[in-house]
PDB file of N, CA and C in Angstrom:
ATOM      1  N   MET A   1      12.687  -4.902  23.810  1.00 79.00           N
ATOM      2  CA  MET A   1      12.858  -6.226  23.262  1.00 79.00           C
ATOM      3  C   MET A   1      11.972  -7.228  23.992  1.00 79.00           C
ATOM      4  N   GLY A   2      11.812  -7.034  25.293  1.00 86.00           N
ATOM      5  CA  GLY A   2      10.994  -7.948  26.066  1.00 86.00           C
ATOM      6  C   GLY A   2       9.563  -8.004  25.562  1.00 86.00           C
ATOM      7  N   ARG A   3       9.014  -6.867  25.240  1.00 88.00           N
ATOM      8  CA  ARG A   3       7.633  -6.803  24.739  1.00 88.00           C
ATOM      9  C   ARG A   3       7.529  -7.494  23.384  1.00 88.00           C
ATOM     10  N   ALA A   4       8.498  -7.271  22.511  1.00 90.00           N
ATOM     11  CA  ALA A   4       8.499  -7.915  21.189  1.00 90.00           C
ATOM     12  C   ALA A   4       8.569  -9.432  21.345  1.00 90.00           C
ATOM     13  N   ALA A   5       9.435  -9.902  22.226  1.00 91.00           N
ATOM     14  CA  ALA A   5       9.565 -11.337  22.464  1.00 91.00           C
ATOM     15  C   ALA A   5       8.253 -11.909  22.997  1.00 91.00           C
ATOM     16  N   GLU A   6       7.639 -11.176  23.893  1.00 91.00           N
ATOM     17  CA  GLU A   6       6.360 -11.603  24.469  1.00 91.00           C
ATOM     18  C   GLU A   6       5.274 -11.684  23.393  1.00 91.00           C
ATOM     19  N   LEU A   7       5.196 -10.672  22.541  1.00 89.00           N
ATOM     20  CA  LEU A   7       4.204 -10.661  21.466  1.00 89.00           C
ATOM     21  C   LEU A   7       4.348 -11.861  20.531  1.00 89.00           C
ATOM     22  N   LEU A   8       5.597 -12.227  20.264  1.00 92.00           N
ATOM     23  CA  LEU A   8       5.868 -13.311  19.313  1.00 92.00           C
ATOM     24  C   LEU A   8       5.907 -14.686  19.972  1.00 92.00           C
ATOM     25  N   GLY A   9       5.962 -14.712  21.300  1.00 92.00           N
ATOM     26  CA  GLY A   9       6.073 -15.990  21.992  1.00 92.00           C
ATOM     27  C   GLY A   9       7.443 -16.609  21.842  1.00 92.00           C
ATOM     28  N   VAL A  10       8.470 -15.761  21.803  1.00 92.00           N
ATOM     29  CA  VAL A  10       9.848 -16.229  21.669  1.00 92.00           C
ATOM     30  C   VAL A  10      10.681 -15.661  22.818  1.00 92.00           C
ATOM     31  N   THR A  11      11.901 -16.116  22.906  1.00 91.00           N
ATOM     32  CA  THR A  11      12.799 -15.578  23.920  1.00 91.00           C
ATOM     33  C   THR A  11      13.539 -14.358  23.370  1.00 91.00           C
ATOM     34  N   GLN A  12      14.054 -13.567  24.269  1.00 91.00           N
ATOM     35  CA  GLN A  12      14.871 -12.436  23.839  1.00 91.00           C
ATOM     36  C   GLN A  12      16.116 -12.921  23.127  1.00 91.00           C
ATOM     37  N   ALA A  13      16.630 -14.069  23.545  1.00 93.00           N
ATOM     38  CA  ALA A  13      17.811 -14.647  22.893  1.00 93.00           C
ATOM     39  C   ALA A  13      17.509 -14.965  21.426  1.00 93.00           C
ATOM     40  N   PHE A  14      16.287 -15.413  21.154  1.00 92.00           N
ATOM     41  CA  PHE A  14      15.900 -15.695  19.766  1.00 92.00           C
ATOM     42  C   PHE A  14      15.961 -14.419  18.931  1.00 92.00           C
ATOM     43  N   LEU A  15      15.412 -13.335  19.464  1.00 92.00           N
ATOM     44  CA  LEU A  15      15.452 -12.066  18.738  1.00 92.00           C
ATOM     45  C   LEU A  15      16.887 -11.576  18.555  1.00 92.00           C
ATOM     46  N   ARG A  16      17.721 -11.755  19.565  1.00 91.00           N
ATOM     47  CA  ARG A  16      19.135 -11.375  19.432  1.00 91.00           C
ATOM     48  C   ARG A  16      19.813 -12.211  18.350  1.00 91.00           C
ATOM     49  N   SER A  17      19.425 -13.487  18.236  1.00 90.00           N
ATOM     50  CA  SER A  17      20.042 -14.348  17.209  1.00 90.00           C
ATOM     51  C   SER A  17      19.663 -13.874  15.809  1.00 90.00           C
ATOM     52  N   LEU A  18      18.438 -13.374  15.636  1.00 91.00           N
ATOM     53  CA  LEU A  18      18.037 -12.836  14.330  1.00 91.00           C
ATOM     54  C   LEU A  18      18.797 -11.553  14.022  1.00 91.00           C
ATOM     55  N   ASP A  19      19.080 -10.772  15.064  1.00 89.00           N
ATOM     56  CA  ASP A  19      19.892  -9.559  14.903  1.00 89.00           C
ATOM     57  C   ASP A  19      21.316  -9.949  14.512  1.00 89.00           C
ATOM     58  N   SER A  20      21.866 -10.942  15.177  1.00 89.00           N
ATOM     59  CA  SER A  20      23.227 -11.409  14.861  1.00 89.00           C
ATOM     60  C   SER A  20      23.314 -11.951  13.444  1.00 89.00           C
ATOM     61  N   ALA A  21      22.236 -12.601  13.005  1.00 88.00           N
ATOM     62  CA  ALA A  21      22.196 -13.162  11.647  1.00 88.00           C
ATOM     63  C   ALA A  21      21.899 -12.096  10.601  1.00 88.00           C
ATOM     64  N   LYS A  22      21.682 -10.843  11.046  1.00 88.00           N
ATOM     65  CA  LYS A  22      21.397  -9.701  10.172  1.00 88.00           C
ATOM     66  C   LYS A  22      20.058  -9.829   9.445  1.00 88.00           C
ATOM     67  N   LEU A  23      19.141 -10.633  10.005  1.00 91.00           N
ATOM     68  CA  LEU A  23      17.818 -10.753   9.404  1.00 91.00           C
ATOM     69  C   LEU A  23      16.968  -9.548   9.781  1.00 91.00           C
ATOM     70  N   VAL A  24      17.023  -9.153  11.025  1.00 91.00           N
ATOM     71  CA  VAL A  24      16.350  -7.934  11.486  1.00 91.00           C
ATOM     72  C   VAL A  24      17.358  -7.114  12.274  1.00 91.00           C
ATOM     73  N   THR A  25      17.404  -5.846  11.993  1.00 89.00           N
ATOM     74  CA  THR A  25      18.293  -4.936  12.717  1.00 89.00           C
ATOM     75  C   THR A  25      17.426  -3.833  13.304  1.00 89.00           C
ATOM     76  N   PRO A  26      17.010  -4.027  14.557  1.00 90.00           N
ATOM     77  CA  PRO A  26      16.113  -3.043  15.162  1.00 90.00           C
ATOM     78  C   PRO A  26      16.825  -1.725  15.438  1.00 90.00           C
ATOM     79  N   LEU A  27      16.037  -0.670  15.461  1.00 90.00           N
ATOM     80  CA  LEU A  27      16.574   0.628  15.876  1.00 90.00           C
ATOM     81  C   LEU A  27      16.825   0.576  17.376  1.00 90.00           C
ATOM     82  N   ARG A  28      17.621   1.503  17.845  1.00 89.00           N
ATOM     83  CA  ARG A  28      17.909   1.560  19.284  1.00 89.00           C
ATOM     84  C   ARG A  28      17.364   2.856  19.865  1.00 89.00           C
ATOM     85  N   SER A  29      16.794   2.753  21.051  1.00 88.00           N
ATOM     86  CA  SER A  29      16.334   3.946  21.753  1.00 88.00           C
ATOM     87  C   SER A  29      17.552   4.651  22.340  1.00 88.00           C
ATOM     88  N   GLU A  30      17.350   5.842  22.875  1.00 90.00           N
ATOM     89  CA  GLU A  30      18.459   6.568  23.499  1.00 90.00           C
ATOM     90  C   GLU A  30      19.073   5.761  24.638  1.00 90.00           C
ATOM     91  N   GLY A  31      18.254   4.958  25.284  1.00 90.00           N
ATOM     92  CA  GLY A  31      18.748   4.124  26.375  1.00 90.00           C
ATOM     93  C   GLY A  31      19.365   2.817  25.905  1.00 90.00           C
ATOM     94  N   GLY A  32      19.397   2.596  24.582  1.00 86.00           N
ATOM     95  CA  GLY A  32      20.019   1.386  24.037  1.00 86.00           C
ATOM     96  C   GLY A  32      19.073   0.217  23.864  1.00 86.00           C
ATOM     97  N   HIS A  33      17.785   0.407  24.120  1.00 87.00           N
ATOM     98  CA  HIS A  33      16.818  -0.671  23.970  1.00 87.00           C
ATOM     99  C   HIS A  33      16.486  -0.887  22.499  1.00 87.00           C
ATOM    100  N   ARG A  34      16.327  -2.147  22.128  1.00 88.00           N
ATOM    101  CA  ARG A  34      15.970  -2.470  20.748  1.00 88.00           C
ATOM    102  C   ARG A  34      14.513  -2.106  20.493  1.00 88.00           C
ATOM    103  N   ARG A  35      14.256  -1.502  19.344  1.00 91.00           N
ATOM    104  CA  ARG A  35      12.899  -1.118  18.934  1.00 91.00           C
ATOM    105  C   ARG A  35      12.615  -1.765  17.582  1.00 91.00           C
ATOM    106  N   TYR A  36      11.625  -2.659  17.557  1.00 92.00           N
ATOM    107  CA  TYR A  36      11.291  -3.400  16.339  1.00 92.00           C
ATOM    108  C   TYR A  36      10.096  -2.770  15.627  1.00 92.00           C
ATOM    109  N   SER A  37      10.172  -2.696  14.312  1.00 92.00           N
ATOM    110  CA  SER A  37       9.042  -2.222  13.512  1.00 92.00           C
ATOM    111  C   SER A  37       8.058  -3.382  13.344  1.00 92.00           C
ATOM    112  N   ARG A  38       6.868  -3.057  12.886  1.00 93.00           N
ATOM    113  CA  ARG A  38       5.887  -4.117  12.617  1.00 93.00           C
ATOM    114  C   ARG A  38       6.399  -5.071  11.545  1.00 93.00           C
ATOM    115  N   TYR A  39       7.071  -4.524  10.548  1.00 92.00           N
ATOM    116  CA  TYR A  39       7.640  -5.365   9.487  1.00 92.00           C
ATOM    117  C   TYR A  39       8.669  -6.333  10.088  1.00 92.00           C
ATOM    118  N   GLN A  40       9.532  -5.838  10.949  1.00 93.00           N
ATOM    119  CA  GLN A  40      10.540  -6.695  11.572  1.00 93.00           C
ATOM    120  C   GLN A  40       9.897  -7.766  12.446  1.00 93.00           C
ATOM    121  N   LEU A  41       8.813  -7.422  13.104  1.00 94.00           N
ATOM    122  CA  LEU A  41       8.103  -8.423  13.908  1.00 94.00           C
ATOM    123  C   LEU A  41       7.497  -9.506  13.010  1.00 94.00           C
ATOM    124  N   ARG A  42       6.975  -9.118  11.833  1.00 93.00           N
ATOM    125  CA  ARG A  42       6.455 -10.119  10.892  1.00 93.00           C
ATOM    126  C   ARG A  42       7.581 -11.033  10.407  1.00 93.00           C
ATOM    127  N   ILE A  43       8.735 -10.462  10.131  1.00 94.00           N
ATOM    128  CA  ILE A  43       9.895 -11.260   9.693  1.00 94.00           C
ATOM    129  C   ILE A  43      10.306 -12.232  10.803  1.00 94.00           C
ATOM    130  N   ALA A  44      10.364 -11.744  12.028  1.00 94.00           N
ATOM    131  CA  ALA A  44      10.739 -12.594  13.158  1.00 94.00           C
ATOM    132  C   ALA A  44       9.725 -13.721  13.354  1.00 94.00           C
ATOM    133  N   ALA A  45       8.438 -13.415  13.181  1.00 95.00           N
ATOM    134  CA  ALA A  45       7.407 -14.447  13.316  1.00 95.00           C
ATOM    135  C   ALA A  45       7.569 -15.507  12.227  1.00 95.00           C
ATOM    136  N   ARG A  46       7.894 -15.072  11.016  1.00 95.00           N
ATOM    137  CA  ARG A  46       8.114 -16.026   9.920  1.00 95.00           C
ATOM    138  C   ARG A  46       9.338 -16.889  10.207  1.00 95.00           C
ATOM    139  N   ALA A  47      10.385 -16.285  10.753  1.00 95.00           N
ATOM    140  CA  ALA A  47      11.585 -17.049  11.112  1.00 95.00           C
ATOM    141  C   ALA A  47      11.246 -18.099  12.158  1.00 95.00           C
ATOM    142  N   ARG A  48      10.481 -17.702  13.151  1.00 95.00           N
ATOM    143  CA  ARG A  48      10.093 -18.653  14.195  1.00 95.00           C
ATOM    144  C   ARG A  48       9.320 -19.819  13.589  1.00 95.00           C
ATOM    145  N   GLU A  49       8.399 -19.508  12.680  1.00 96.00           N
ATOM    146  CA  GLU A  49       7.604 -20.549  12.017  1.00 96.00           C
ATOM    147  C   GLU A  49       8.509 -21.549  11.309  1.00 96.00           C
ATOM    148  N   LEU A  50       9.471 -21.044  10.539  1.00 96.00           N
ATOM    149  CA  LEU A  50      10.385 -21.933   9.809  1.00 96.00           C
ATOM    150  C   LEU A  50      11.263 -22.746  10.750  1.00 96.00           C
ATOM    151  N   ILE A  51      11.767 -22.089  11.772  1.00 94.00           N
ATOM    152  CA  ILE A  51      12.652 -22.774  12.721  1.00 94.00           C
ATOM    153  C   ILE A  51      11.881 -23.829  13.506  1.00 94.00           C
ATOM    154  N   ASP A  52      10.635 -23.530  13.868  1.00 95.00           N
ATOM    155  CA  ASP A  52       9.794 -24.512  14.562  1.00 95.00           C
ATOM    156  C   ASP A  52       9.535 -25.746  13.692  1.00 95.00           C
ATOM    157  N   GLN A  53       9.607 -25.566  12.361  1.00 97.00           N
ATOM    158  CA  GLN A  53       9.422 -26.686  11.430  1.00 97.00           C
ATOM    159  C   GLN A  53      10.717 -27.459  11.220  1.00 97.00           C
ATOM    160  N   GLY A  54      11.790 -27.030  11.897  1.00 96.00           N
ATOM    161  CA  GLY A  54      13.055 -27.747  11.808  1.00 96.00           C
ATOM    162  C   GLY A  54      14.076 -27.140  10.868  1.00 96.00           C
ATOM    163  N   THR A  55      13.793 -25.973  10.318  1.00 96.00           N
ATOM    164  CA  THR A  55      14.734 -25.312   9.422  1.00 96.00           C
ATOM    165  C   THR A  55      15.834 -24.651  10.245  1.00 96.00           C
ATOM    166  N   PRO A  56      17.100 -24.869   9.904  1.00 93.00           N
ATOM    167  CA  PRO A  56      18.190 -24.193  10.628  1.00 93.00           C
ATOM    168  C   PRO A  56      18.076 -22.669  10.482  1.00 93.00           C
ATOM    169  N   VAL A  57      18.568 -21.940  11.466  1.00 90.00           N
ATOM    170  CA  VAL A  57      18.445 -20.481  11.491  1.00 90.00           C
ATOM    171  C   VAL A  57      18.994 -19.852  10.218  1.00 90.00           C
ATOM    172  N   ASP A  58      20.192 -20.251   9.782  1.00 90.00           N
ATOM    173  CA  ASP A  58      20.772 -19.629   8.589  1.00 90.00           C
ATOM    174  C   ASP A  58      19.935 -19.902   7.347  1.00 90.00           C
ATOM    175  N   ALA A  59      19.370 -21.104   7.236  1.00 94.00           N
ATOM    176  CA  ALA A  59      18.509 -21.426   6.089  1.00 94.00           C
ATOM    177  C   ALA A  59      17.195 -20.654   6.175  1.00 94.00           C
ATOM    178  N   ALA A  60      16.642 -20.517   7.372  1.00 94.00           N
ATOM    179  CA  ALA A  60      15.403 -19.755   7.550  1.00 94.00           C
ATOM    180  C   ALA A  60      15.620 -18.308   7.129  1.00 94.00           C
ATOM    181  N   CYS A  61      16.755 -17.741   7.504  1.00 92.00           N
ATOM    182  CA  CYS A  61      17.061 -16.359   7.120  1.00 92.00           C
ATOM    183  C   CYS A  61      17.134 -16.230   5.607  1.00 92.00           C
ATOM    184  N   ARG A  62      17.780 -17.169   4.958  1.00 94.00           N
ATOM    185  CA  ARG A  62      17.911 -17.131   3.495  1.00 94.00           C
ATOM    186  C   ARG A  62      16.544 -17.268   2.825  1.00 94.00           C
ATOM    187  N   ILE A  63      15.712 -18.168   3.339  1.00 96.00           N
ATOM    188  CA  ILE A  63      14.365 -18.357   2.781  1.00 96.00           C
ATOM    189  C   ILE A  63      13.570 -17.059   2.883  1.00 96.00           C
ATOM    190  N   ILE A  64      13.636 -16.422   4.033  1.00 95.00           N
ATOM    191  CA  ILE A  64      12.875 -15.182   4.250  1.00 95.00           C
ATOM    192  C   ILE A  64      13.366 -14.080   3.322  1.00 95.00           C
ATOM    193  N   ILE A  65      14.667 -13.976   3.161  1.00 93.00           N
ATOM    194  CA  ILE A  65      15.222 -12.969   2.246  1.00 93.00           C
ATOM    195  C   ILE A  65      14.750 -13.237   0.818  1.00 93.00           C
ATOM    196  N   LEU A  66      14.781 -14.480   0.395  1.00 96.00           N
ATOM    197  CA  LEU A  66      14.333 -14.826  -0.962  1.00 96.00           C
ATOM    198  C   LEU A  66      12.833 -14.586  -1.135  1.00 96.00           C
ATOM    199  N   GLU A  67      12.037 -14.897  -0.111  1.00 95.00           N
ATOM    200  CA  GLU A  67      10.605 -14.618  -0.183  1.00 95.00           C
ATOM    201  C   GLU A  67      10.358 -13.119  -0.344  1.00 95.00           C
ATOM    202  N   ASP A  68      11.119 -12.317   0.395  1.00 93.00           N
ATOM    203  CA  ASP A  68      10.985 -10.867   0.327  1.00 93.00           C
ATOM    204  C   ASP A  68      11.372 -10.351  -1.063  1.00 93.00           C
ATOM    205  N   GLN A  69      12.463 -10.875  -1.616  1.00 95.00           N
ATOM    206  CA  GLN A  69      12.898 -10.477  -2.950  1.00 95.00           C
ATOM    207  C   GLN A  69      11.866 -10.878  -4.003  1.00 95.00           C
ATOM    208  N   LEU A  70      11.280 -12.056  -3.856  1.00 97.00           N
ATOM    209  CA  LEU A  70      10.259 -12.510  -4.795  1.00 97.00           C
ATOM    210  C   LEU A  70       9.028 -11.605  -4.725  1.00 97.00           C
ATOM    211  N   ARG A  71       8.614 -11.253  -3.517  1.00 95.00           N
ATOM    212  CA  ARG A  71       7.465 -10.356  -3.346  1.00 95.00           C
ATOM    213  C   ARG A  71       7.723  -9.015  -4.043  1.00 95.00           C
ATOM    214  N   ASP A  72       8.935  -8.471  -3.877  1.00 96.00           N
ATOM    215  CA  ASP A  72       9.294  -7.210  -4.533  1.00 96.00           C
ATOM    216  C   ASP A  72       9.293  -7.359  -6.055  1.00 96.00           C
ATOM    217  N   ALA A  73       9.852  -8.461  -6.556  1.00 97.00           N
ATOM    218  CA  ALA A  73       9.915  -8.685  -8.000  1.00 97.00           C
ATOM    219  C   ALA A  73       8.509  -8.813  -8.588  1.00 97.00           C
ATOM    220  N   LEU A  74       7.625  -9.507  -7.895  1.00 97.00           N
ATOM    221  CA  LEU A  74       6.253  -9.647  -8.375  1.00 97.00           C
ATOM    222  C   LEU A  74       5.531  -8.304  -8.388  1.00 97.00           C
ATOM    223  N   ARG A  75       5.768  -7.485  -7.377  1.00 96.00           N
ATOM    224  CA  ARG A  75       5.157  -6.157  -7.323  1.00 96.00           C
ATOM    225  C   ARG A  75       5.638  -5.296  -8.490  1.00 96.00           C
ATOM    226  N   ILE A  76       6.947  -5.298  -8.727  1.00 97.00           N
ATOM    227  CA  ILE A  76       7.522  -4.513  -9.824  1.00 97.00           C
ATOM    228  C   ILE A  76       6.986  -5.008 -11.165  1.00 97.00           C
ATOM    229  N   ASN A  77       6.906  -6.319 -11.317  1.00 96.00           N
ATOM    230  CA  ASN A  77       6.383  -6.907 -12.550  1.00 96.00           C
ATOM    231  C   ASN A  77       4.943  -6.454 -12.788  1.00 96.00           C
ATOM    232  N   ALA A  78       4.124  -6.472 -11.746  1.00 95.00           N
ATOM    233  CA  ALA A  78       2.730  -6.045 -11.872  1.00 95.00           C
ATOM    234  C   ALA A  78       2.652  -4.561 -12.248  1.00 95.00           C
ATOM    235  N   GLU A  79       3.507  -3.739 -11.650  1.00 94.00           N
ATOM    236  CA  GLU A  79       3.526  -2.312 -11.982  1.00 94.00           C
ATOM    237  C   GLU A  79       3.919  -2.087 -13.438  1.00 94.00           C
ATOM    238  N   LEU A  80       4.909  -2.832 -13.908  1.00 94.00           N
ATOM    239  CA  LEU A  80       5.342  -2.694 -15.300  1.00 94.00           C
ATOM    240  C   LEU A  80       4.258  -3.157 -16.263  1.00 94.00           C
ATOM    241  N   ARG A  81       3.574  -4.237 -15.939  1.00 94.00           N
ATOM    242  CA  ARG A  81       2.473  -4.708 -16.785  1.00 94.00           C
ATOM    243  C   ARG A  81       1.352  -3.666 -16.836  1.00 94.00           C
ATOM    244  N   GLN A  82       1.060  -3.074 -15.684  1.00 92.00           N
ATOM    245  CA  GLN A  82       0.028  -2.043 -15.619  1.00 92.00           C
ATOM    246  C   GLN A  82       0.424  -0.847 -16.480  1.00 92.00           C
ATOM    247  N   ALA A  83       1.672  -0.436 -16.391  1.00 90.00           N
ATOM    248  CA  ALA A  83       2.158   0.703 -17.180  1.00 90.00           C
ATOM    249  C   ALA A  83       2.122   0.379 -18.673  1.00 90.00           C
ATOM    250  N   GLN A  84       2.381  -0.870 -19.017  1.00 90.00           N
ATOM    251  CA  GLN A  84       2.366  -1.287 -20.427  1.00 90.00           C
ATOM    252  C   GLN A  84       0.939  -1.276 -20.978  1.00 90.00           C
ATOM    253  N   GLN A  85      -0.011  -1.653 -20.164  1.00 90.00           N
ATOM    254  CA  GLN A  85      -1.405  -1.692 -20.597  1.00 90.00           C
ATOM    255  C   GLN A  85      -2.007  -0.296 -20.684  1.00 90.00           C
ATOM    256  N   HIS A  86      -1.515   0.610 -19.869  1.00 82.00           N
ATOM    257  CA  HIS A  86      -2.042   1.976 -19.816  1.00 82.00           C
ATOM    258  C   HIS A  86      -0.895   2.983 -19.914  1.00 82.00           C
ATOM    259  N   PRO A  87      -0.280   3.086 -21.090  1.00 76.00           N
ATOM    260  CA  PRO A  87       0.864   4.005 -21.214  1.00 76.00           C
ATOM    261  C   PRO A  87       0.433   5.446 -20.986  1.00 76.00           C
ATOM    262  N   ALA A  88       1.334   6.211 -20.418  1.00 71.00           N
ATOM    263  CA  ALA A  88       1.082   7.643 -20.185  1.00 71.00           C
ATOM    264  C   ALA A  88       1.039   8.359 -21.533  1.00 71.00           C
ATOM    265  N   PRO A  89       0.158   9.331 -21.683  1.00 74.00           N
ATOM    266  CA  PRO A  89       0.099  10.075 -22.961  1.00 74.00           C
ATOM    267  C   PRO A  89       1.404  10.848 -23.179  1.00 74.00           C
ATOM    268  N   GLU A  90       1.798  10.878 -24.437  1.00 75.00           N
ATOM    269  CA  GLU A  90       3.023  11.618 -24.766  1.00 75.00           C
ATOM    270  C   GLU A  90       2.721  13.106 -24.793  1.00 75.00           C
ATOM    271  N   PRO A  91       3.657  13.916 -24.322  1.00 75.00           N
ATOM    272  CA  PRO A  91       3.413  15.373 -24.322  1.00 75.00           C
ATOM    273  C   PRO A  91       3.346  15.895 -25.746  1.00 75.00           C
ATOM    274  N   ASP A  92       2.557  16.971 -25.912  1.00 72.00           N
ATOM    275  CA  ASP A  92       2.464  17.614 -27.229  1.00 72.00           C
ATOM    276  C   ASP A  92       3.811  18.245 -27.572  1.00 72.00           C
ATOM    277  N   THR A  93       4.204  18.117 -28.835  1.00 69.00           N
ATOM    278  CA  THR A  93       5.455  18.724 -29.271  1.00 69.00           C
ATOM    279  C   THR A  93       5.132  19.836 -30.273  1.00 69.00           C
ATOM    280  N   PRO A  94       5.823  20.937 -30.213  1.00 68.00           N
ATOM    281  CA  PRO A  94       5.558  22.034 -31.182  1.00 68.00           C
ATOM    282  C   PRO A  94       5.954  21.589 -32.580  1.00 68.00           C
ATOM    283  N   ASP A  95       5.216  22.070 -33.576  1.00 61.00           N
ATOM    284  CA  ASP A  95       5.495  21.721 -34.978  1.00 61.00           C
ATOM    285  C   ASP A  95       6.642  22.481 -35.536  1.00 61.00           C
TER     286      ASP A  95
END
């Protein structure tokens, strides 16, 4: 956790608060140390950005969750549009 906090320029308490808020739930090593993925570090950095702008922690968490959901919805929408433009050929059926 110390290394993650150092990379992000935040305190360990800040990272623990994101864990408590269920925004990021790091894996634990056998020794009980928190292990953050790159994705979780990006989420934590975004939270810090919002909080530094004066957004309360709970609101920052909600904003990040909604941004993530929007990104997923846009990706799915693009995939569906692509599939609609280029439909898969139908299999041959016996007569």
